[in-house]
Structure formats: structure tokens, C-alpha cells
Amino acid sequence: MNNISKKDVWHYLKKHTDARIAQGRTGNSLPTNALLDFNLSHALARDAIYENFQVETLQKKLENLKLNAQIVHSKAKDKATYLLNPNFGRELCEESKIKIHTLNENEKDICIIISDGLSATAANSHSLSVIQAIQNEFLNTAYTFSNIVLVRQGRVAISDEIGELMKCRFSVLLIGERPGLSSPDSLGIYLTYNPRVGRTDAERNCISNIRPQGLSYKEAAYKLKWLILEADKIKATGVLLKDESSGRKEISE
């Protein structure tokens, strides 16, 4: 059987990437191991989309860090609606708007929002560690934080509405990214200065691929702080703010 399945001559390059390269072949098809591995990765990606966002568990863990968190919901009442109607995930439901209004928050610098997005697995697995890294990075700074907001079935633009309602200068959204076949648990951070309903994606910065096999929690928190400090200088985020944080500081775990 070993003579039927042949390794690709570039097989040794696989150790440098999770991408599907040098799969080998059996006749004109993939070897069985490569096919089974593909099917497993596809199943993990689907599971990441349909997994429940464990907001109550996350809220309790945040309370243990002495952080208050409010649970809200987008206009998408269920997962099917969320996937088929993206606009519903970009707005809060009426009950959630009232809930945030009743908080009667004072003006703060930063509002942190966590949402499942397209990978609840990522939000469940990494958001708490990222929050802790952000806490450490902003220790001994003058920046103030509002209550954390946990959003079920939210998309990126929902951070504009929440940031505006929370009266914050910055919205920081931690959200599960669209799962890939080699990265079903990738978390992203979207930063928006002066969040208001109607902002466009060109007015935000994104820090992507946060997970143990990608960008570390500590480095993501460092990039976020760097971007916020620079955004405060130019009063803007997005295409006007370039991430030039690499090389400015040695990041060590």
C-alpha cells in the first residue's frame, strides 16, 4: 500500500505552515489521510460557527476579575437568521438598547465588546485571556473603561451602536473571525475611534488571527494599546492610522 500513496517532493515544507500544501497523491486523488484530515478540518470549521456563545460562563469569569459585564443580543433572534441576514447582526434588539440606556454610563475612554461573530469557539476560548492581557497593558495608564458588553450573534458594525450608547471615545470589539480550514478558533479585534452608527469598515483598524498558533494574547494587547495611543494623536482610526507597532518593542511571553 505504501507504494500506491506517494509523498509530495515538497513534503518537508509542511512543517513551516498549517496551509494544505504537499498533500501527496494516490493516483489522481488525495491520499486517504489527507482526505480524512480535510474532512475533520471542515467539520471543526462548521462546529465553530454553530457552537453556542457561552456568555453566562464568560460573565462569571469576568466577575472573578472584578469586571462588570452586561449581556445583550442583536436583532438576529436565532443562528439561522443571523447567518442569512447579516444586517440583523449589526444592530441591537430593542430590549438590549433599553438595557444599555438604563446603565446610565458616564463618559469613558474605552468600551470593550465581546461577540461570537462567525466563530463562537474563538470567543469562548480566547476572549478572557485577551481581556487579561489588555488589563495588564493598560495598567498604570489614565485610560478609563466602561462595563464590558457581551453580544450574542453580533457583527462588527454593532460595536458602533454600542460604543455610542456607552458614551465612549473608543470601541474595542473582540469577535470570532470567519473560520478557515486551518484556523477555526481565530479571534479578531476591531478598534473604532468615536464610534457612531453609520461608521464604515474603512474607519476601523483590525488585529487578526489571535490564538495560540497565531498572534499571542500579549502581542495583540500591545498592538491595541499602540493603536489607541496613535489614534488619540490624530483623532481617527482606519485608513488614516497605520499599524507600525512591529519592532517598536520586544514582545516576550
Coordinates of C-alpha atoms in Angstrom, one line a residue:
M1 CA 0.0 0.0 0.0
N2 CA 2.9 2.4 0.7
N3 CA 3.9 2.2 -2.9
I4 CA 0.4 3.4 -4.0
S5 CA 0.4 6.6 -1.9
K6 CA 3.3 8.9 -2.8
K7 CA 4.6 11.8 -0.8
D8 CA 4.9 15.1 -2.5
V9 CA 8.5 16.1 -3.1
W10 CA 7.9 19.4 -1.2
H11 CA 6.6 17.5 1.9
Y12 CA 9.4 18.9 4.1
L13 CA 7.9 22.4 3.7
K14 CA 4.7 21.4 5.6
K15 CA 6.5 22.0 9.0
H16 CA 6.5 25.7 8.2
T17 CA 2.8 26.3 7.7
D18 CA -0.7 25.0 8.5
A19 CA -1.7 25.6 4.9
R20 CA -2.6 22.5 2.9
I21 CA 0.5 22.1 0.8
A22 CA 2.4 19.0 -0.3
Q23 CA -0.5 16.6 0.4
G24 CA 0.8 13.8 -1.8
R25 CA -1.3 11.7 -4.1
T26 CA -2.8 8.3 -4.8
G27 CA -3.2 8.0 -8.5
N28 CA -5.1 11.2 -9.4
S29 CA -6.6 11.6 -5.9
L30 CA -5.6 12.7 -2.4
P31 CA -4.2 10.0 -0.1
T32 CA -6.7 8.8 2.5
N33 CA -5.0 10.5 5.4
A34 CA -5.1 13.9 3.7
L35 CA -8.8 13.4 2.7
L36 CA -9.7 12.5 6.3
D37 CA -7.7 15.5 7.7
F38 CA -9.6 17.8 5.3
N39 CA -13.0 16.4 6.4
L40 CA -12.0 16.9 10.0
S41 CA -11.0 20.5 9.5
H42 CA -14.2 21.2 7.6
A43 CA -16.2 19.7 10.5
L44 CA -14.3 21.8 13.0
A45 CA -15.0 25.0 11.0
R46 CA -18.7 24.2 10.9
D47 CA -18.8 23.5 14.6
A48 CA -17.1 26.9 15.3
I49 CA -19.9 28.7 13.5
Y50 CA -22.8 26.8 15.2
E51 CA -21.3 26.5 18.8
N52 CA -23.1 28.4 21.5
F53 CA -21.5 31.6 22.8
Q54 CA -21.2 30.8 26.5
V55 CA -22.0 34.3 27.7
E56 CA -23.1 33.4 31.2
T57 CA -19.9 31.5 31.9
L58 CA -17.8 34.3 30.5
Q59 CA -19.7 36.8 32.6
K60 CA -18.9 34.9 35.8
K61 CA -15.2 34.6 34.9
L62 CA -15.1 38.4 34.3
E63 CA -16.8 38.9 37.6
N64 CA -13.9 36.9 39.2
L65 CA -11.6 39.5 37.7
K66 CA -13.8 42.2 39.3
L67 CA -15.1 43.3 35.8
N68 CA -18.8 44.0 35.3
A69 CA -20.3 42.6 32.1
Q70 CA -23.7 43.1 30.5
I71 CA -25.3 40.5 28.2
V72 CA -27.2 41.9 25.2
H73 CA -28.5 40.5 21.9
S74 CA -28.5 41.7 18.3
K75 CA -31.7 41.8 16.2
A76 CA -30.9 38.2 14.9
K77 CA -33.0 36.1 17.2
D78 CA -31.5 32.8 16.1
K79 CA -28.5 31.4 14.3
A80 CA -30.3 30.8 11.0
T81 CA -31.5 34.4 10.9
Y82 CA -28.0 35.6 11.8
L83 CA -26.3 33.7 9.0
L84 CA -28.9 34.5 6.3
N85 CA -29.5 38.2 7.2
P86 CA -26.1 39.9 8.1
N87 CA -27.7 43.3 8.8
F88 CA -29.7 41.9 11.7
G89 CA -26.3 41.2 13.4
R90 CA -25.2 44.8 13.0
E91 CA -28.0 46.3 15.3
L92 CA -29.1 45.7 18.8
C93 CA -32.6 44.5 19.6
E94 CA -34.9 47.0 21.3
E95 CA -34.6 45.3 24.7
S96 CA -30.9 45.5 24.6
K97 CA -30.9 49.2 23.7
I98 CA -33.1 49.8 26.7
K99 CA -30.8 47.7 28.9
I100 CA -27.8 49.7 27.9
H101 CA -29.7 53.0 28.4
T102 CA -30.6 52.1 31.9
L103 CA -26.9 51.6 32.8
N104 CA -26.7 55.4 32.6
E105 CA -22.9 55.2 32.0
N106 CA -20.7 58.2 32.4
E107 CA -18.4 59.1 29.6
K108 CA -15.3 56.7 29.5
D109 CA -12.4 56.3 27.1
I110 CA -12.8 52.7 26.1
C111 CA -15.8 50.2 25.7
I112 CA -14.8 46.6 25.3
I113 CA -17.3 44.4 23.5
I114 CA -17.1 40.7 23.0
S115 CA -19.2 38.8 20.4
D116 CA -19.3 35.3 18.9
G117 CA -19.3 36.6 15.3
L118 CA -18.7 33.6 13.0
S119 CA -16.7 31.6 15.5
A120 CA -18.1 31.2 19.0
T121 CA -15.2 28.7 19.5
A122 CA -12.8 31.6 19.3
A123 CA -14.8 33.9 21.6
N124 CA -15.2 31.1 24.2
S125 CA -11.6 30.0 24.0
H126 CA -9.6 33.3 23.9
S127 CA -11.6 36.4 24.8
L128 CA -10.9 36.1 28.6
S129 CA -7.2 35.7 28.1
V130 CA -7.1 38.7 25.7
I131 CA -9.0 40.8 28.3
Q132 CA -6.4 39.9 31.0
A133 CA -3.6 40.9 28.6
I134 CA -5.4 44.2 27.9
Q135 CA -5.8 44.8 31.6
N136 CA -2.0 44.3 32.1
E137 CA -1.1 46.5 29.1
F138 CA -3.2 49.5 30.3
L139 CA -2.2 49.1 33.9
N140 CA -0.9 52.5 35.3
T141 CA -2.4 54.4 32.4
A142 CA -5.1 57.1 32.7
Y143 CA -7.5 55.4 30.3
T144 CA -10.9 54.6 31.7
F145 CA -13.1 51.6 30.8
S146 CA -16.9 51.2 30.8
N147 CA -18.7 48.0 31.6
I148 CA -17.9 45.1 29.2
V149 CA -20.7 44.2 26.8
L150 CA -21.2 40.6 25.7
V151 CA -23.3 40.4 22.5
R152 CA -24.9 37.3 21.2
Q153 CA -24.9 37.0 17.4
G154 CA -23.2 40.3 16.7
R155 CA -21.3 41.5 13.7
V156 CA -18.5 44.1 13.5
A157 CA -20.7 47.2 12.9
I158 CA -22.7 46.6 16.2
S159 CA -19.7 48.0 18.0
D160 CA -20.6 51.4 16.6
E161 CA -24.0 51.5 18.2
I162 CA -22.8 50.1 21.5
G163 CA -19.9 52.4 21.7
E164 CA -22.2 55.4 21.1
L165 CA -24.7 54.3 23.7
M166 CA -21.9 53.7 26.2
K167 CA -20.6 57.2 25.5
C168 CA -17.0 56.0 24.9
R169 CA -14.3 57.5 22.7
F170 CA -13.2 54.1 21.5
S171 CA -15.0 50.8 20.9
V172 CA -12.9 47.7 21.1
L173 CA -14.7 44.6 19.7
L174 CA -13.3 41.1 20.3
I175 CA -15.1 38.9 17.8
G176 CA -14.8 35.4 16.4
E177 CA -13.4 35.5 12.8
R178 CA -14.8 33.6 9.9
P179 CA -13.2 30.1 10.4
G180 CA -10.7 28.7 8.0
L181 CA -9.8 25.1 7.4
S182 CA -6.6 25.5 9.4
S183 CA -7.9 28.1 11.9
P184 CA -11.4 27.5 13.3
D185 CA -10.7 29.5 16.5
S186 CA -9.2 32.8 15.3
L187 CA -10.2 35.9 17.3
G188 CA -10.1 39.4 15.9
I189 CA -10.1 42.9 17.5
Y190 CA -11.7 45.8 15.7
L191 CA -10.9 49.3 17.0
T192 CA -13.0 52.4 16.2
Y193 CA -12.4 55.9 17.3
N194 CA -15.5 58.0 18.2
P195 CA -17.9 55.1 17.4
R196 CA -21.2 56.2 15.9
V197 CA -23.9 54.4 13.9
G198 CA -23.0 54.7 10.2
R199 CA -19.2 54.3 10.5
T200 CA -17.7 52.3 7.7
D201 CA -15.1 49.5 7.8
A202 CA -12.6 52.0 6.4
E203 CA -12.8 53.8 9.7
R204 CA -11.6 50.9 11.9
N205 CA -8.4 49.0 12.5
C206 CA -8.3 45.3 12.8
I207 CA -5.9 43.0 14.7
S208 CA -6.4 39.5 13.3
N209 CA -5.5 35.8 13.9
I210 CA -5.3 36.0 17.7
R211 CA -4.8 32.4 19.0
P212 CA -2.0 30.3 20.4
Q213 CA -0.9 29.3 16.9
G214 CA -1.1 32.8 15.6
L215 CA -0.7 36.3 17.2
S216 CA -0.2 35.9 21.0
Y217 CA -2.6 37.5 23.5
K218 CA 0.2 39.7 24.8
E219 CA 1.2 41.0 21.4
A220 CA -2.4 41.6 20.4
A221 CA -2.9 43.7 23.6
Y222 CA 0.3 45.6 22.9
K223 CA -0.8 46.4 19.3
L224 CA -4.1 47.6 20.6
K225 CA -2.6 50.0 23.1
W226 CA -0.2 51.3 20.4
L227 CA -3.0 51.9 18.0
I228 CA -5.1 53.7 20.7
L229 CA -2.2 56.0 21.7
E230 CA -1.6 56.9 18.0
A231 CA -5.3 57.3 17.3
D232 CA -5.5 59.8 20.1
K233 CA -2.9 61.9 18.4
I234 CA -4.7 62.1 15.0
K235 CA -8.2 61.7 16.3
A236 CA -9.0 58.9 13.9
T237 CA -8.7 55.2 13.2
G238 CA -9.0 53.2 10.0
V239 CA -7.1 54.0 6.8
L240 CA -5.6 57.1 8.4
L241 CA -3.9 55.0 11.1
K242 CA -1.2 52.6 10.0
D243 CA -0.1 49.8 12.3
E244 CA 3.7 50.4 12.7
S245 CA 3.9 48.8 16.1
S246 CA 6.1 45.9 14.9
G247 CA 9.6 46.3 16.0
R248 CA 8.9 49.1 18.5
K249 CA 9.1 46.7 21.4
E250 CA 10.3 43.3 22.1
I251 CA 7.3 41.1 23.0
S252 CA 8.1 38.2 25.3
E253 CA 5.7 35.7 26.7

